[in-house]
Amino acid sequence: MPGTDGYAACAILKDSPETADIDIIFLSSNDSTEEVLKGFSAGASDYLVKPYAPLILLSKIKACCQRRQDLKKLAEAAKYAGSVAMSAMSDTGDLGTIVNFLRTSFAIKNAEELCSEICTTLSAFGLNACAHIYLEATSVYSGTDGAPSELEVNLIKRIISSPEPIITIGNRLLLIKPGVVLLIKNLPESSEKSSRIRDHLMILLEGIVAKVVSLNSQAKLNNLLSSNINRVIKDAELALIDIRQTQ
């Protein structure tokens, strides 16, 4: 494209109210994480590396269309959630939201419940975000406005092992800790409010990590108990066989 490139063109389309909602899929021969991050920062919905199979491109287009339909269905619910979130912020404050998450987390028994509660809490902060929880035996993705896009999932997978615990891309923020990745997509433009949100997110993140450790420990304990019970049953069966043979 003379005079510009795909990233700049994407940014121009996303900045215009008439074209901001158009899904854009990047087709590139460059598979580096840096290029994927540039596409994500520009506002792309997905990123496909050349050469590619036409069926894969078709599936990604269908996924974008389905996601667009889902977003329309969620619009009313999102509006309601936003009003509830603002009310909660006014009534209890940011720290109250974190305390409520910590209180609720005591009853959480699996990664799905934890991921869902994280997204509920992030919505209460007025944030549009994705969360990824990965335990030793399971992995879950969730978002405040529905399932994360394929590009968002791909981006999280790429940076999950990053040595940097905090990555900032414009008004987007990635927080990475063992067992959890948070992708914040709409940090406030105000530096004061953005700093306050960051501080609260770090507190929230510590609570999430503690719950991840707890869930992993509980899973190990359950496996150990199950193993011991199976061994006891097997020993009992062998003992019964010996008794029958000696009678």
Short mmCIF file of N, CA and C in Angstrom, two decimals, residues 34 56-57 182 219:
data_model
loop_
_atom_site.label_atom_id
_atom_site.label_comp_id
_atom_site.label_asym_id
_atom_site.label_seq_id
_atom_site.Cartn_x
_atom_site.Cartn_y
_atom_site.Cartn_z
N GLU A 34 6.29 -9.60 18.05
CA GLU A 34 6.25 -8.15 17.91
C GLU A 34 5.23 -7.72 16.85
N ILE A 56 -8.94 -22.13 6.45
CA ILE A 56 -8.59 -21.53 7.73
C ILE A 56 -9.02 -20.07 7.74
N LEU A 57 -8.77 -19.36 6.63
CA LEU A 57 -9.20 -17.97 6.53
C LEU A 57 -10.71 -17.88 6.64
N LEU A 182 -3.88 -11.48 32.84
CA LEU A 182 -4.98 -10.53 32.68
C LEU A 182 -4.64 -9.60 31.52
N ALA A 219 -6.21 -29.88 44.31
CA ALA A 219 -6.23 -30.92 43.28
C ALA A 219 -5.23 -32.03 43.60
#
